[in-house]
PDB file of C-alpha atoms in Angstrom:
ATOM      1  CA  MET A   1       0.042   0.080   0.149  1.00 94.00           C
ATOM      2  CA  ARG A   2       1.312   3.465  -0.665  1.00 95.00           C
ATOM      3  CA  ILE A   3       1.907   6.239   1.452  1.00 95.00           C
ATOM      4  CA  GLY A   4      -0.994   8.539   0.781  1.00 95.00           C
ATOM      5  CA  LYS A   5      -3.454   5.769   1.117  1.00 96.00           C
ATOM      6  CA  VAL A   6      -1.829   4.709   4.730  1.00 97.00           C
ATOM      7  CA  ALA A   7      -2.136   8.394   5.431  1.00 97.00           C
ATOM      8  CA  GLU A   8      -5.695   8.753   4.123  1.00 96.00           C
ATOM      9  CA  GLN A   9      -6.742   5.598   5.703  1.00 96.00           C
ATOM     10  CA  SER A  10      -5.217   6.261   8.932  1.00 96.00           C
ATOM     11  CA  GLY A  11      -5.787  10.066   9.351  1.00 96.00           C
ATOM     12  CA  VAL A  12      -2.410  10.979   9.757  1.00 96.00           C
ATOM     13  CA  SER A  13      -0.309  13.219   7.452  1.00 97.00           C
ATOM     14  CA  VAL A  14       2.695  11.965   4.864  1.00 96.00           C
ATOM     15  CA  ARG A  15       4.963  14.032   6.958  1.00 97.00           C
ATOM     16  CA  SER A  16       3.851  12.009  10.071  1.00 96.00           C
ATOM     17  CA  LEU A  17       4.386   8.658   8.363  1.00 97.00           C
ATOM     18  CA  ARG A  18       7.794   9.809   7.027  1.00 96.00           C
ATOM     19  CA  TYR A  19       8.640  10.765  10.862  1.00 96.00           C
ATOM     20  CA  TYR A  20       7.316   7.471  12.422  1.00 96.00           C
ATOM     21  CA  GLU A  21       9.715   5.769   9.812  1.00 96.00           C
ATOM     22  CA  GLU A  22      12.561   8.070  10.996  1.00 95.00           C
ATOM     23  CA  GLN A  23      12.022   6.961  14.482  1.00 95.00           C
ATOM     24  CA  GLY A  24      11.777   3.198  13.857  1.00 95.00           C
ATOM     25  CA  LEU A  25       7.971   3.194  14.595  1.00 96.00           C
ATOM     26  CA  LEU A  26       6.912   2.059  11.115  1.00 96.00           C
ATOM     27  CA  HIS A  27       8.609   0.149   8.328  1.00 95.00           C
ATOM     28  CA  SER A  28       8.252   0.143   4.610  1.00 95.00           C
ATOM     29  CA  THR A  29       9.922  -1.484   1.571  1.00 95.00           C
ATOM     30  CA  ARG A  30      10.346   0.716  -1.975  1.00 94.00           C
ATOM     31  CA  SER A  31       9.108   0.027  -5.196  1.00 92.00           C
ATOM     32  CA  GLU A  32      11.361  -0.095  -8.050  1.00 94.00           C
ATOM     33  CA  SER A  33      10.507   3.302  -8.510  1.00 94.00           C
ATOM     34  CA  GLY A  34      11.619   4.497  -4.917  1.00 92.00           C
ATOM     35  CA  GLN A  35       7.786   4.904  -3.825  1.00 93.00           C
ATOM     36  CA  ARG A  36       7.436   3.779  -0.083  1.00 94.00           C
ATOM     37  CA  LEU A  37       5.160   0.556   0.044  1.00 95.00           C
ATOM     38  CA  TYR A  38       3.500  -0.216   3.642  1.00 96.00           C
ATOM     39  CA  GLY A  39       2.307  -3.653   4.387  1.00 94.00           C
ATOM     40  CA  MET A  40      -1.684  -4.510   5.293  1.00 90.00           C
ATOM     41  CA  GLY A  41      -1.447  -3.913   9.005  1.00 92.00           C
ATOM     42  CA  ALA A  42       0.316  -0.497   8.737  1.00 96.00           C
ATOM     43  CA  THR A  43      -2.867   1.363   8.921  1.00 96.00           C
ATOM     44  CA  GLU A  44      -3.740  -0.359  12.500  1.00 95.00           C
ATOM     45  CA  ARG A  45      -0.057   0.063  13.290  1.00 96.00           C
ATOM     46  CA  VAL A  46      -0.259   3.994  12.732  1.00 97.00           C
ATOM     47  CA  VAL A  47      -4.041   4.231  14.703  1.00 97.00           C
ATOM     48  CA  LEU A  48      -2.041   2.468  17.630  1.00 95.00           C
ATOM     49  CA  ILE A  49       0.857   4.774  17.309  1.00 96.00           C
ATOM     50  CA  GLN A  50      -1.326   7.936  17.276  1.00 97.00           C
ATOM     51  CA  ARG A  51      -3.324   6.806  20.677  1.00 95.00           C
ATOM     52  CA  LEU A  52       0.090   6.068  22.249  1.00 94.00           C
ATOM     53  CA  TYR A  53       1.047   9.509  21.121  1.00 95.00           C
ATOM     54  CA  ALA A  54      -2.452  11.323  22.508  1.00 94.00           C
ATOM     55  CA  ALA A  55      -1.937   9.140  25.629  1.00 92.00           C
ATOM     56  CA  GLY A  56       1.289  11.044  26.352  1.00 91.00           C
ATOM     57  CA  LEU A  57       3.989   8.674  25.660  1.00 92.00           C
ATOM     58  CA  SER A  58       7.190   9.492  23.727  1.00 92.00           C
ATOM     59  CA  SER A  59       8.349   8.094  20.635  1.00 92.00           C
ATOM     60  CA  LYS A  60      11.329   6.360  22.699  1.00 91.00           C
ATOM     61  CA  THR A  61       8.904   4.959  24.744  1.00 90.00           C
ATOM     62  CA  ILE A  62       6.539   3.934  21.731  1.00 93.00           C
ATOM     63  CA  LEU A  63       9.216   2.208  20.066  1.00 92.00           C
ATOM     64  CA  GLU A  64      10.320   0.441  23.450  1.00 87.00           C
ATOM     65  CA  LEU A  65       6.464  -0.861  24.081  1.00 87.00           C
ATOM     66  CA  LEU A  66       5.510  -1.734  20.524  1.00 89.00           C
ATOM     67  CA  PRO A  67       6.816  -5.147  20.190  1.00 85.00           C
ATOM     68  CA  CYS A  68       5.568  -5.823  23.829  1.00 82.00           C
ATOM     69  CA  ILE A  69       2.369  -4.820  22.843  1.00 82.00           C
ATOM     70  CA  GLU A  70       2.452  -6.519  19.382  1.00 81.00           C
ATOM     71  CA  ALA A  71       3.904 -10.017  20.866  1.00 75.00           C
ATOM     72  CA  PRO A  72       1.908 -12.762  22.042  1.00 72.00           C
ATOM     73  CA  VAL A  73       1.315 -12.421  25.632  1.00 74.00           C
ATOM     74  CA  GLU A  74       3.333 -15.924  26.344  1.00 75.00           C
ATOM     75  CA  GLN A  75       6.367 -13.700  25.294  1.00 72.00           C
ATOM     76  CA  TYR A  76       6.011 -11.032  27.970  1.00 77.00           C
ATOM     77  CA  THR A  77       8.718 -11.189  30.586  1.00 83.00           C
ATOM     78  CA  PRO A  78       8.437  -9.367  34.214  1.00 87.00           C
ATOM     79  CA  LEU A  79      10.296  -6.306  32.748  1.00 85.00           C
ATOM     80  CA  VAL A  80       7.781  -6.244  30.210  1.00 82.00           C
ATOM     81  CA  ALA A  81       4.668  -6.465  32.187  1.00 85.00           C
ATOM     82  CA  ALA A  82       6.068  -3.856  34.635  1.00 90.00           C
ATOM     83  CA  ARG A  83       7.072  -1.477  32.002  1.00 87.00           C
ATOM     84  CA  LEU A  84       3.064  -1.761  30.493  1.00 87.00           C
ATOM     85  CA  THR A  85       1.899  -1.352  34.191  1.00 92.00           C
ATOM     86  CA  GLN A  86       3.854   1.394  34.820  1.00 92.00           C
ATOM     87  CA  GLU A  87       2.348   3.336  31.679  1.00 92.00           C
ATOM     88  CA  ARG A  88      -1.137   2.161  32.228  1.00 94.00           C
ATOM     89  CA  ASP A  89      -0.754   3.402  35.956  1.00 97.00           C
ATOM     90  CA  ARG A  90       0.640   6.939  34.324  1.00 94.00           C
ATOM     91  CA  ILE A  91      -2.336   6.706  31.713  1.00 94.00           C
ATOM     92  CA  ASN A  92      -4.800   6.259  34.621  1.00 97.00           C
ATOM     93  CA  THR A  93      -3.861   9.285  36.751  1.00 97.00           C
ATOM     94  CA  GLN A  94      -3.822  11.262  33.623  1.00 94.00           C
ATOM     95  CA  ILE A  95      -7.529  10.136  33.126  1.00 95.00           C
ATOM     96  CA  SER A  96      -8.576  10.836  36.598  1.00 97.00           C
ATOM     97  CA  GLU A  97      -6.711  14.621  36.544  1.00 97.00           C
ATOM     98  CA  LEU A  98      -8.908  15.263  33.252  1.00 96.00           C
ATOM     99  CA  MET A  99     -11.988  13.837  34.662  1.00 98.00           C
ATOM    100  CA  GLN A 100     -11.390  16.075  37.773  1.00 98.00           C
ATOM    101  CA  THR A 101     -10.629  19.262  35.427  1.00 98.00           C
ATOM    102  CA  ARG A 102     -13.877  18.289  33.392  1.00 98.00           C
ATOM    103  CA  ASP A 103     -16.057  18.124  36.511  1.00 97.00           C
ATOM    104  CA  LYS A 104     -14.662  21.563  37.622  1.00 96.00           C
ATOM    105  CA  LEU A 105     -15.654  22.987  34.133  1.00 96.00           C
ATOM    106  CA  GLU A 106     -18.978  21.573  34.502  1.00 95.00           C
ATOM    107  CA  HIS A 107     -19.465  23.045  37.954  1.00 95.00           C
ATOM    108  CA  VAL A 108     -18.721  26.290  36.277  1.00 95.00           C
ATOM    109  CA  ILE A 109     -20.878  25.798  33.351  1.00 93.00           C
ATOM    110  CA  THR A 110     -23.934  24.963  35.413  1.00 92.00           C
ATOM    111  CA  THR A 111     -23.260  27.844  37.880  1.00 92.00           C
ATOM    112  CA  ALA A 112     -23.105  30.291  35.358  1.00 88.00           C
ATOM    113  CA  VAL A 113     -25.922  29.264  33.368  1.00 80.00           C
ATOM    114  CA  GLY A 114     -28.071  28.940  36.505  1.00 71.00           C
ATOM    115  CA  ALA A 115     -26.998  32.653  37.599  1.00 62.00           C
TER     116      ALA A 115
END
């Protein structure tokens, strides 16, 4: 699949896809004319990368965790489990803080409308 098609299907810019390749997060082959060609799972991988970025993970952390996320559960080591648990806990804290902020905004909105 060509880079434009992956970009279209995943909702990510072509530039972002090139960046993901530079960071080692995404891999492609080249056609005879030098165009990037991606495998069938590329779109799903890009969506996962986007979600991990949105959750606050750095490209370095994503690079470390992607093989763990995509590996069969039997291949998890205690170190992998600990790393995934650490990221999950950080995300849970972030969600909690966002919910508190949302509740505060909701209170202000409700108070302003009721005034």
